[in-house]
Coordinates of C-alpha atoms in Angstrom, one line a residue:
X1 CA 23.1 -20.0 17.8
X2 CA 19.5 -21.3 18.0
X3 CA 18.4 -24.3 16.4
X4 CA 15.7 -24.0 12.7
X5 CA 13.3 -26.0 14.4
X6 CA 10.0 -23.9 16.3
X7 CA 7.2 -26.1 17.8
X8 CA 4.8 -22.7 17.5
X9 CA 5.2 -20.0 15.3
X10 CA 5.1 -15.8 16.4
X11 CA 6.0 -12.7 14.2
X12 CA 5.4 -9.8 14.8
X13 CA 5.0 -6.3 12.8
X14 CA 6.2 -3.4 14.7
X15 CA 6.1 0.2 13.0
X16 CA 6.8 3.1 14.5
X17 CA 3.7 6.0 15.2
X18 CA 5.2 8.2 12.7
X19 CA 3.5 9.0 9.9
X20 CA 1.1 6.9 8.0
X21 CA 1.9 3.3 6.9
X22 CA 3.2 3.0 3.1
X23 CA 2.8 0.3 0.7
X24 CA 6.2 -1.1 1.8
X25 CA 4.9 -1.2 5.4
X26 CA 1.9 -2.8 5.0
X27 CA 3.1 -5.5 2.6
X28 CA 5.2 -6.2 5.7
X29 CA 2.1 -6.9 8.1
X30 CA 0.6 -8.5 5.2
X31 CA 3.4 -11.3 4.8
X32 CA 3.9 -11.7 8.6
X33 CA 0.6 -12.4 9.2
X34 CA 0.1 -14.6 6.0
X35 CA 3.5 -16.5 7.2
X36 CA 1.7 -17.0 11.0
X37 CA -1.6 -18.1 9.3
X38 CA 0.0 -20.5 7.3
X39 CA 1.8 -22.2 10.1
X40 CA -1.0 -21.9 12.8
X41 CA 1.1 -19.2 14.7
X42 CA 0.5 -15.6 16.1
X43 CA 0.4 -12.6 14.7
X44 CA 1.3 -9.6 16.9
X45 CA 1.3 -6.0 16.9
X46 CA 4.2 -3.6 18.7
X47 CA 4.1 -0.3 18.3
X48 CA 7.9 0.9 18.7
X49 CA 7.2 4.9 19.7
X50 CA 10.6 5.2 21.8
X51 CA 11.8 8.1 19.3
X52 CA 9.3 10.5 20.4
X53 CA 10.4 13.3 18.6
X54 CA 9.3 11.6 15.9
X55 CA 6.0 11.0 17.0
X56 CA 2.7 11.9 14.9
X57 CA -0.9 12.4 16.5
X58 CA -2.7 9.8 14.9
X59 CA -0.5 7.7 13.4
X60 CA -1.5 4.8 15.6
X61 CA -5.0 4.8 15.2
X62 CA -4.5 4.9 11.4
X63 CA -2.1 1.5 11.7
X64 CA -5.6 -0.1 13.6
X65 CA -7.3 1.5 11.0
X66 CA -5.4 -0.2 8.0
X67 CA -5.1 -3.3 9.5
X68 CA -9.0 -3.7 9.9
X69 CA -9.6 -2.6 6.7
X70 CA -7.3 -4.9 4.8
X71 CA -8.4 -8.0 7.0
X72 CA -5.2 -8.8 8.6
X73 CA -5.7 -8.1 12.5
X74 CA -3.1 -9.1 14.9
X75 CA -3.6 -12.0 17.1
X76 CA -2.7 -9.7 20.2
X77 CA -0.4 -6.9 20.6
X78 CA -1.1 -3.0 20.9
X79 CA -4.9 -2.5 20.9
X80 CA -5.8 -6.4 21.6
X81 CA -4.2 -7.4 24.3
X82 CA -2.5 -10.5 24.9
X83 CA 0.2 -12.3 28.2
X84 CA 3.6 -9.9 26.7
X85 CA 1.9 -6.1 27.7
X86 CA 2.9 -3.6 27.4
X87 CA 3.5 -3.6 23.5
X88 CA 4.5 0.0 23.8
X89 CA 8.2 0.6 23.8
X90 CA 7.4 3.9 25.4
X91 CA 5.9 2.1 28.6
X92 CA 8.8 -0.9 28.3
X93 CA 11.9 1.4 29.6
X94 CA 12.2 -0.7 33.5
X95 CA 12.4 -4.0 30.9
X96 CA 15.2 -2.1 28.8
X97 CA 17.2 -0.9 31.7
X98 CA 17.1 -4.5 33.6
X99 CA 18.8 -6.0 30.9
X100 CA 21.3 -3.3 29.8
X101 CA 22.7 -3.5 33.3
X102 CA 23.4 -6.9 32.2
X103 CA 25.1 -6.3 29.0
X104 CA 27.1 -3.7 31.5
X105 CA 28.1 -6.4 34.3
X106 CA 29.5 -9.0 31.0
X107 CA 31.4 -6.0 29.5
X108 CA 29.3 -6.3 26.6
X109 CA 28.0 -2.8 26.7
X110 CA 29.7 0.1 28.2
X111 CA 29.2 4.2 29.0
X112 CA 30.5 6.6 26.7
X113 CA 30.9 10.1 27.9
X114 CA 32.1 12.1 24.5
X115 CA 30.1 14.9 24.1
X116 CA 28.9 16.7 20.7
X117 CA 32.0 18.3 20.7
X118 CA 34.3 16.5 21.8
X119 CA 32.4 14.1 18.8
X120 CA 33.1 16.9 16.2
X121 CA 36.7 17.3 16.9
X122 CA 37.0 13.8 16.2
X123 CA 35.1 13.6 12.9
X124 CA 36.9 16.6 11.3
X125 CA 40.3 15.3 12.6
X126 CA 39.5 12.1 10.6
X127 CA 37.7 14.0 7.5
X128 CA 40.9 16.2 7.1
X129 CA 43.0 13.0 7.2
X130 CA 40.4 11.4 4.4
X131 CA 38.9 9.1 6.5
X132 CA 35.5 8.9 7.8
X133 CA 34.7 8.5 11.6
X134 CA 33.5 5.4 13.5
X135 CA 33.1 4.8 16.8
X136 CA 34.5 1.5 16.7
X137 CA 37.1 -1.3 18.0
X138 CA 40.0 0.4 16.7
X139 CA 39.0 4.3 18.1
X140 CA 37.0 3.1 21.3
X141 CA 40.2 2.9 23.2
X142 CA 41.4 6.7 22.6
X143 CA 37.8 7.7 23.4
X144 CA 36.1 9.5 26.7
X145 CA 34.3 6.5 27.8
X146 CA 34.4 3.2 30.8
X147 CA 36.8 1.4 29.1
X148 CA 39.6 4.0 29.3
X149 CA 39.4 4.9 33.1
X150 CA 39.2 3.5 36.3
X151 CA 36.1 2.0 37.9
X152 CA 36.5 5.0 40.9
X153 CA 36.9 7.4 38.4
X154 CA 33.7 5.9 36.2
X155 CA 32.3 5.8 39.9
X156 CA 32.7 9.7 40.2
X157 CA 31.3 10.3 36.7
X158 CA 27.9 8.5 37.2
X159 CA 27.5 10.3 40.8
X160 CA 27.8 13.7 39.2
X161 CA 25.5 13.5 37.1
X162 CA 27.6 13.5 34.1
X163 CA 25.6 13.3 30.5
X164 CA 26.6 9.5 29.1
X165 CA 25.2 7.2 26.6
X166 CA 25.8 2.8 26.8
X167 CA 27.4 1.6 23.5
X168 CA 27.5 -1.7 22.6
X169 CA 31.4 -3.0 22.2
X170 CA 31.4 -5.1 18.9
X171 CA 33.9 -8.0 18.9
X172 CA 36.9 -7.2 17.3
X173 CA 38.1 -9.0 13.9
X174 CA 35.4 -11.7 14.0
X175 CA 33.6 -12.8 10.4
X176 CA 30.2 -13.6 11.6
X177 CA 27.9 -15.1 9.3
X178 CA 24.1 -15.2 9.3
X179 CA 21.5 -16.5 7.2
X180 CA 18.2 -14.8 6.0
X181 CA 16.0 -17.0 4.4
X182 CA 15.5 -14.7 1.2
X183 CA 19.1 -13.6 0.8
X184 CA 20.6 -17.0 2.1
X185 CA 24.3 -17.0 3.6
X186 CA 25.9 -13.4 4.8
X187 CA 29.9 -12.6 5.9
X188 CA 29.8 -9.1 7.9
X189 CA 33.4 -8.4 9.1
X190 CA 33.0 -6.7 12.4
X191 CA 35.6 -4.3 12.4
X192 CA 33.5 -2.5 9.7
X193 CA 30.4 -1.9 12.6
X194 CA 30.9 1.0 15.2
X195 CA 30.0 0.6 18.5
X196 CA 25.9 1.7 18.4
X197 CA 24.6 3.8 21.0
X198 CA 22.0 1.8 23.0
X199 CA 20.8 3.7 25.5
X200 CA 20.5 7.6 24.8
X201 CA 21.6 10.0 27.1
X202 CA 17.5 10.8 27.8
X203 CA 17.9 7.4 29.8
X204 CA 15.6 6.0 26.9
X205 CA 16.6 2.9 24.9
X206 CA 17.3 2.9 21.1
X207 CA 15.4 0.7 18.7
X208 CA 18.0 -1.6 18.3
X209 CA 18.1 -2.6 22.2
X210 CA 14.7 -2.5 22.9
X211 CA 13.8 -4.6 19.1
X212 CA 15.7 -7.0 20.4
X213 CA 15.0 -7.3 24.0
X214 CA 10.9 -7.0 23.0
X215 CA 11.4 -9.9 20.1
X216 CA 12.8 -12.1 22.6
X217 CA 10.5 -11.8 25.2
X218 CA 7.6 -12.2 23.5
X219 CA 9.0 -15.2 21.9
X220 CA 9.4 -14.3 18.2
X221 CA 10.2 -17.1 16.0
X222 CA 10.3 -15.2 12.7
X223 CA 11.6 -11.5 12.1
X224 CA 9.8 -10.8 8.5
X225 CA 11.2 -6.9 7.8
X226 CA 12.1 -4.3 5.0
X227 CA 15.4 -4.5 3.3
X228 CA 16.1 -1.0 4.7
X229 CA 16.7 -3.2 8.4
X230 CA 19.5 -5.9 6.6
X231 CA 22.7 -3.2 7.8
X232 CA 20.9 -3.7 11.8
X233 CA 20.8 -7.8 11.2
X234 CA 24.8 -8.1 12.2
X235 CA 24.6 -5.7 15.5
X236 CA 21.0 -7.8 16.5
X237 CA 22.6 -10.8 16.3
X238 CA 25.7 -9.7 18.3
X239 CA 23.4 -8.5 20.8
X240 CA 20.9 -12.1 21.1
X241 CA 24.6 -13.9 21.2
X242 CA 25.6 -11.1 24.4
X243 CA 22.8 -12.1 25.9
X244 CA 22.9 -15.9 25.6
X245 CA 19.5 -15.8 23.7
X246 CA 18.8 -18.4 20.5
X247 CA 18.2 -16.1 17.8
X248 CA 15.2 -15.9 15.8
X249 CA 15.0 -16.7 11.7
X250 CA 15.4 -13.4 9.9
X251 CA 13.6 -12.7 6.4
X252 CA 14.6 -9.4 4.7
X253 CA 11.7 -8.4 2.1
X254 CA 12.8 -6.4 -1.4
X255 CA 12.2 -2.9 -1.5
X256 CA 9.0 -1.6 -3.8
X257 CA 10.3 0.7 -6.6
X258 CA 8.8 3.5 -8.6
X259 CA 8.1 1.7 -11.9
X260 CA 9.5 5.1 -14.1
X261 CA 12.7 3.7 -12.0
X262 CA 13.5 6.4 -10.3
X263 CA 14.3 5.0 -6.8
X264 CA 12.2 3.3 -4.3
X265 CA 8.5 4.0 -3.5
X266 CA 8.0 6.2 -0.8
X267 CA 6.8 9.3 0.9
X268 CA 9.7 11.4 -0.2
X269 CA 9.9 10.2 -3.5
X270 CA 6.6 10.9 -5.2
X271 CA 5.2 13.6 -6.4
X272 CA 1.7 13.3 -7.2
X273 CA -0.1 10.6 -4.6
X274 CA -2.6 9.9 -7.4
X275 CA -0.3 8.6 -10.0
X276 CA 1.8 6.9 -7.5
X277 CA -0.9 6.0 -4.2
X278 CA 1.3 4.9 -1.9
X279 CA -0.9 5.4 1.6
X280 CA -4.0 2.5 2.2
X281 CA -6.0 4.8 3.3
X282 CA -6.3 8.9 3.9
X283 CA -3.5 10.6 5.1
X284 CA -4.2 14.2 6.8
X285 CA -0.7 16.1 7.2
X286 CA -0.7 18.0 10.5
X287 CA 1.2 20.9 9.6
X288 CA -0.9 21.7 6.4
X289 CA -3.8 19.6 6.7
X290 CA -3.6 18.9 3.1
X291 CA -5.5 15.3 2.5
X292 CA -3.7 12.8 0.7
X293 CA -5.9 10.0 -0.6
X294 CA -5.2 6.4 -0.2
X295 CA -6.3 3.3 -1.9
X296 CA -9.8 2.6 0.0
X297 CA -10.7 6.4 -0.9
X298 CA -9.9 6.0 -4.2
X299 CA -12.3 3.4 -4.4
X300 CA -10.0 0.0 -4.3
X301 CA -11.5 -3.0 -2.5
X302 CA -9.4 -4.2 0.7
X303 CA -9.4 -8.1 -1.1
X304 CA -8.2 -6.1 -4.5
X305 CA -5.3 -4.2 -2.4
X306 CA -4.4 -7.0 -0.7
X307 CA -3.8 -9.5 -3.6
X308 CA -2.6 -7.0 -5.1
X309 CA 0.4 -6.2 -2.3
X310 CA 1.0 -10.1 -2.0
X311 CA 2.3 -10.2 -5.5
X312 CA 4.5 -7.4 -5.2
X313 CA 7.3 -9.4 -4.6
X314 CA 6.5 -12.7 -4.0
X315 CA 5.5 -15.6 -6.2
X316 CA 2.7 -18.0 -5.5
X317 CA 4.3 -21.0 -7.8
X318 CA 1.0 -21.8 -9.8
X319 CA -0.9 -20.1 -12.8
X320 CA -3.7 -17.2 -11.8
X321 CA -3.1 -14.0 -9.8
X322 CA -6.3 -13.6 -8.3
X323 CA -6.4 -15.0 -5.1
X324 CA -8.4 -14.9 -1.8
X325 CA -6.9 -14.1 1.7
X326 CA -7.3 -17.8 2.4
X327 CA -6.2 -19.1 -0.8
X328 CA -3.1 -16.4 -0.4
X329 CA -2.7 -18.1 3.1
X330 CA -2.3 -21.6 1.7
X331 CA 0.4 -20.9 -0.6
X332 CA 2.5 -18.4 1.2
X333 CA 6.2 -19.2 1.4
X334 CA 8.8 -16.8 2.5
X335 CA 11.1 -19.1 -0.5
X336 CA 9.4 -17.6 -2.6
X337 CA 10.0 -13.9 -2.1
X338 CA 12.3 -12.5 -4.4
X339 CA 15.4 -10.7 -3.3
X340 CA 15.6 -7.9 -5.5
X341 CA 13.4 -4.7 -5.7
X342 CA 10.4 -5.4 -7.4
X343 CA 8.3 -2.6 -10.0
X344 CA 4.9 -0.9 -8.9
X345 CA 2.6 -0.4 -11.4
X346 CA -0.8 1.6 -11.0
X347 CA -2.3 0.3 -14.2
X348 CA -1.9 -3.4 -12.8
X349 CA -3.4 -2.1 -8.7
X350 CA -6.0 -1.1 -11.0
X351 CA -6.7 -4.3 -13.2
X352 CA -6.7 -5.8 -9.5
X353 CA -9.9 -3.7 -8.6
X354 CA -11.2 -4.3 -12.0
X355 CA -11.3 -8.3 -11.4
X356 CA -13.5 -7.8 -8.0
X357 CA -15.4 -5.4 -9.3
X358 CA -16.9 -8.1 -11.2
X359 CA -18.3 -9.8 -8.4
X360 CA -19.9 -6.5 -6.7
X361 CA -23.1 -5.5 -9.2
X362 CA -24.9 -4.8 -6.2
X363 CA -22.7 -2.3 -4.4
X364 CA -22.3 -0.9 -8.0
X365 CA -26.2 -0.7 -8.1
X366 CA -26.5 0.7 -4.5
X367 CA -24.0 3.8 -6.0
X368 CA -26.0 4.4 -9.2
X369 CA -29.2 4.6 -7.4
X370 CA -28.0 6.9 -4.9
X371 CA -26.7 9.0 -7.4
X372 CA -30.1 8.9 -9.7
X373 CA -31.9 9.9 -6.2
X374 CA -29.8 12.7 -5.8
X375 CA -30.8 13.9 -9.5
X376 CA -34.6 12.7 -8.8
X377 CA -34.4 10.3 -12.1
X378 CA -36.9 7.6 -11.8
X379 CA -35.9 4.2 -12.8
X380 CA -36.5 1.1 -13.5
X381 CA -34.7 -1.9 -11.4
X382 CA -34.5 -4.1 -14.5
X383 CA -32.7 -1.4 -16.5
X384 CA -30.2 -0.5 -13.9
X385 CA -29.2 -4.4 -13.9
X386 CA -28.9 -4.7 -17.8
X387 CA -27.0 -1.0 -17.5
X388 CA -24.2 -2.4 -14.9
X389 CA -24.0 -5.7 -17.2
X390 CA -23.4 -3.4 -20.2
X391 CA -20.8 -1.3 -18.4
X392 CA -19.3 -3.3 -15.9
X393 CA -16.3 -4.3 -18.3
X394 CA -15.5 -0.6 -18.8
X395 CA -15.2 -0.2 -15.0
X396 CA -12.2 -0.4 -12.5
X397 CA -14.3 1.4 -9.6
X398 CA -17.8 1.7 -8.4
X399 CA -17.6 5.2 -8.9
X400 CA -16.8 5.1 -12.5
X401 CA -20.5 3.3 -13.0
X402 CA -22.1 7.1 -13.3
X403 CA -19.3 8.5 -16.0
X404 CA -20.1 5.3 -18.3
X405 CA -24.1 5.7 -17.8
X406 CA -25.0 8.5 -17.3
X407 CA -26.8 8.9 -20.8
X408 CA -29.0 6.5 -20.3
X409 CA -30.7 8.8 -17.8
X410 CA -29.8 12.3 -19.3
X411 CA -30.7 13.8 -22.8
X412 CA -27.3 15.2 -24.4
X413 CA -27.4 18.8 -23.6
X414 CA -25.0 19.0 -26.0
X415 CA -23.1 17.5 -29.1
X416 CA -19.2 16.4 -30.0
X417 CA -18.6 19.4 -32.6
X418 CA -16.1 16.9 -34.6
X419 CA -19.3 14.9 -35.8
X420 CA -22.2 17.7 -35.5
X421 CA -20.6 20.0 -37.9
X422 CA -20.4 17.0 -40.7
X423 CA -23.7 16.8 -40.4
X424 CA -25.3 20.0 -41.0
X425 CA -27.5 19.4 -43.7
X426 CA -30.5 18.7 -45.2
X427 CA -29.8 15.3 -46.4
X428 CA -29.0 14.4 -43.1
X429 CA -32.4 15.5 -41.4
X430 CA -34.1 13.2 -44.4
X431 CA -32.6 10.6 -43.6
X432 CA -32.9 11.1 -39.8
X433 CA -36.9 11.3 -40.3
X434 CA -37.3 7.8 -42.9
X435 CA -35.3 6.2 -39.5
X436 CA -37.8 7.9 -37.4
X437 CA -40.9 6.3 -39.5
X438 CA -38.9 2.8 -39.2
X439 CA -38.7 3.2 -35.2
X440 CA -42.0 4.3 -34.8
X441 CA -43.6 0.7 -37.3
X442 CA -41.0 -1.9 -34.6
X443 CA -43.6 -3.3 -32.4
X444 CA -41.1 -4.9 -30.4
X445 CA -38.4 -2.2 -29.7
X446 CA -35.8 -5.0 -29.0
X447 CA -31.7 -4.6 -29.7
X448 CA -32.2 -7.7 -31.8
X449 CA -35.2 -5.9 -34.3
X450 CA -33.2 -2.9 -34.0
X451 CA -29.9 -4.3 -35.6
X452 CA -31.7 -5.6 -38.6
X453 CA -33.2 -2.2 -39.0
X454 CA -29.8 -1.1 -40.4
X455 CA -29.2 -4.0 -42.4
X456 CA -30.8 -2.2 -45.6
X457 CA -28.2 0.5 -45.5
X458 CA -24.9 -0.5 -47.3
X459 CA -22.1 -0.9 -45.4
X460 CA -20.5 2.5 -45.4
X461 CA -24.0 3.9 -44.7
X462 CA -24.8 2.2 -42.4
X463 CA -21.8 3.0 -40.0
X464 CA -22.5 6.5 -40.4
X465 CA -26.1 6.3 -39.4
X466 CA -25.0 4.4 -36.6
X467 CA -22.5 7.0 -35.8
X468 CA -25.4 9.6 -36.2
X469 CA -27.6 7.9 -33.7
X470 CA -25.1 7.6 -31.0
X471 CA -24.7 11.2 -31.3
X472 CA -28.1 11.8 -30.9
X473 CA -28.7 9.5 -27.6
X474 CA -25.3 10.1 -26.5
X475 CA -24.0 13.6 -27.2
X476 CA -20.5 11.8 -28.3
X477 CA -19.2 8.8 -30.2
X478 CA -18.5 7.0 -27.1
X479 CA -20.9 4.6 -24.8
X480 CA -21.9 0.9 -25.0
X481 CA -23.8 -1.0 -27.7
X482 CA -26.0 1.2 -29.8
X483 CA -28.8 -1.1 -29.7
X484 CA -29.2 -1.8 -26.2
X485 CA -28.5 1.9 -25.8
X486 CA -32.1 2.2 -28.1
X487 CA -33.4 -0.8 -26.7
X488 CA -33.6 0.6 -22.6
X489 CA -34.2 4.1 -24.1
X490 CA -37.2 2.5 -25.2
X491 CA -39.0 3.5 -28.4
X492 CA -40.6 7.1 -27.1
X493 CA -37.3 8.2 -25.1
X494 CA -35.2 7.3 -28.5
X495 CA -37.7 9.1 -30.9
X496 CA -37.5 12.2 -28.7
X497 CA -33.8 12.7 -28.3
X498 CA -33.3 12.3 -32.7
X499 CA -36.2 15.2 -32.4
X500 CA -33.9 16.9 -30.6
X501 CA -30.8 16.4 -32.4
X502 CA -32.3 17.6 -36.1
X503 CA -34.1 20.5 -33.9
X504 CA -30.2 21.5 -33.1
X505 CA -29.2 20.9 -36.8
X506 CA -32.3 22.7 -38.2
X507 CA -31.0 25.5 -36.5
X508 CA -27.1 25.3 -37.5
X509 CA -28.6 25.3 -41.1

């Protein structure tokens, strides 16, 4: 076994050109390369596409993609070079085959020549008995394979082309321990692993041989995975020992879970991508070419996402959860990672974007003038400022900036029925015109004149007025401050839109 102690730090994230990346999978790249940044180390990218069958258009340009955008680019791998090419699995299989043959000549490895059915027999036989099949140390031996026939009759096999596939032989009745450095010491009795297939009958190599092989060679000091990879940790390390390789440290991260707790947060497990985003950015399905939207099309900022993702499961040991990539950097430790599944929560993603959505007025401001241009509304830079200052606390995305100010641009069209039908009368339209005399005498139409205004109704009245007002620049009861609402209007704009509410009530009565 190799020793703790690494002079220069390398992890690596390697997904597979599947589908797109999920939460879980980049929260993986997201702690590898935080753990390599830390420590002054590398940070590489292998893309592990020897399951072609498997294989989606696209998938690999959307990893670049979502890598870029979130700010965590690898130090070299697939798409950036670096002295370990290729960092395909795909283009690796001479590398795989090399050192199989050597895993062959130590009778660590051996061929296997059972075919489906002579496979099925053998399941069925064991499910009638009540047991469940393994290929393993106690079945190998009654088994078509190397280690049951003579090297001139394995000779004959190979030279006639016979299908086979190269197991790996387990060590029989061993308790190997391991340590991971979230889940601390492990006891796997070997008898309980079967004998896994490592190169397929296609001639290509599994994931387990060519993980292995790969992580070696390019010198990985770290292995920073999912939980869904802690079964594969025994059969890796059998196959580094095999070898005569030092082993690198492994680091098994908690799974992500739905927070309605209903199972892990994936792909197949949720139904509507908008109350459960689990993609970073927009996913096209081939088949359908239905769009599913992902967080930076939904209007979350990378920095947001990615503080976010870092606290989904790990603990930075001081007070505050907002955090730059730097600052996240500085206080990463894999000892702080909790081991069990840890709860995502939408609400809390989006009191992320909230926080650095406070430090963007001008992107906000670049989105509501684009969309007054689009309506040709003239405006004033001044206003727009105080407007996003008014707002901004309403807001968890940029886009939101039009649905909470609009009104200050656009006469109510219409009226929220609840209020408008109270106030159908008369009374009401006196009223309405003594405030209109008051507006018109304020020389200085500020928010501050305007709230003393008020002060000579009573109490009672003078929440209803208020109430009346908003209706009448608004079109609802909602929006910000009443008096900055007047007070931006400006003294003509206000005056014009009560003429138009008691023209609407003139005509209800």
């Amino acid at each position: 076994m190799m020793s703790k102690k690494h002079n220069f730090v390398r992890v690596r994230f390697a997904p597979s050109p599947t589908g797109p990346l999920h939460l879980g999978g980049i929260r993986t790249a997201l702690y590898n390369y935080l753990f390599a940044k830390k420590h002054g180390g590398s940070f590489v990218l292998r893309i592990e596409d020897t399951d072609r069958k498997r294989f989606v258009p696209n998938s690999e340009s959307y990893i670049m993609e979502t890598l870029k955008w979130c700010k965590i680019e690898p130090d070299e791998g697939a798409g950036y070079g670096g002295i370990h090419f290729p960092y395909h699995q795909s283009q690796r299989g001479d590398i795989y085959r090399l050192y199989i043959s050597k895993l062959l000549e130590k009778g660590h490895a051996y061929y296997a020549f059972d075919t489906d059915k002579e496979l099925d027999i053998k399941r069925k036989e064991y499910q009638n008995r009540g047991f469940t099949f393994s290929y393993n140390a106690s079945i190998r031996m009654d088994m078509n394979n190397s280690l049951t026939m003579t090297k001139k009759k394995l000779y004959t096999k190979l030279n006639s082309g016979s299908s086979y596939v190269i197991r790996f032989k387990i060590p029989h009745g061993e308790k190997l321990k391991m340590e991971d450095m979230i889940r601390g010491d492990i006891v796997v009795n070997t008898d309980s692993l079967d004998d896994k297939i490592l190169l397929k009958s296609n001639g290509i190599a599994t994931y387990h041989l060519a993980n292995t092989i790969d992580d070696y060679l390019m010198k990985i000091t770290h292995v920073i995975r999912g939980e869904e990879w802690l079964p594969s940790m025994s059969l890796h390390l059998l196959l580094y020992r095999a070898f005569g390789w030092n082993t690198p440290i492994f680091a098994h991260l908690p799974l992500i879970l739905r927070e309605d707790g209903k199972g892990k947060l994936s792909k197949r497990n949720v139904d509507n991508f908008l109350d459960f985003p689990i993609f970073p950015l927009q996913w096209k399905v081939p088949e359908t070419n239905t769009i599913i939207p992902g967080y930076r099309e939904l209007g979350y900022f990378p920095e947001a996402f990615v503080n976010m993702l870092a606290l989904l499961g790990w603990n930075p040991g001081i007070p505050g959860e907002i955090f730059s990539l730097q600052e996240l950097i500085n206080l990463f430790s894999l000892k702080k990672i909790t081991k069990s599944g840890v709860y995502f929560n939408i609400k809390k993603a989006n009191w992320f974007n909230k926080q650095y959505l406070k430090e963007k007025k001008g992107e906000i401001f670049s989105y509501l003038s684009i969309e007054l241009r689009k309506r040709s509304i003239s405006y004033e830079i001044d206003d727009l400022y105080k407007i996003i200052h008014l707002t901004i606390d309403r807001l968890h995305f940029v886009h939101e900036i039009w649905e909470h100010s609009f009104y200050f641009f656009i006469s109510p069209s219409s009226y929220e029925s609840s209020l408008f039908n109270q106030i159908c009368h008369q009374n009401i339209i006196d009223q309405l015109e003594d405030c209109k005399k008051s507006l018109s005498n304020i020389s200085q139409f500020t928010s501050v004149n305007l709230r003393l205004l008020f002060q000579k109704y009573n109490k009672k009245n003078r929440y209803k007025m208020m109430q009346i007002f908003r209706l009448a620049l608004v079109g609802t009861l909602k929006g910000t401050d009443l008096f900055m609402i007047l007070e931006i209007l400006g003294k003509e704009k206000s005056i014009q839109r009560i003429d138009k509410l008691m023209k609407k009530i003139r005509e209800k009565i």
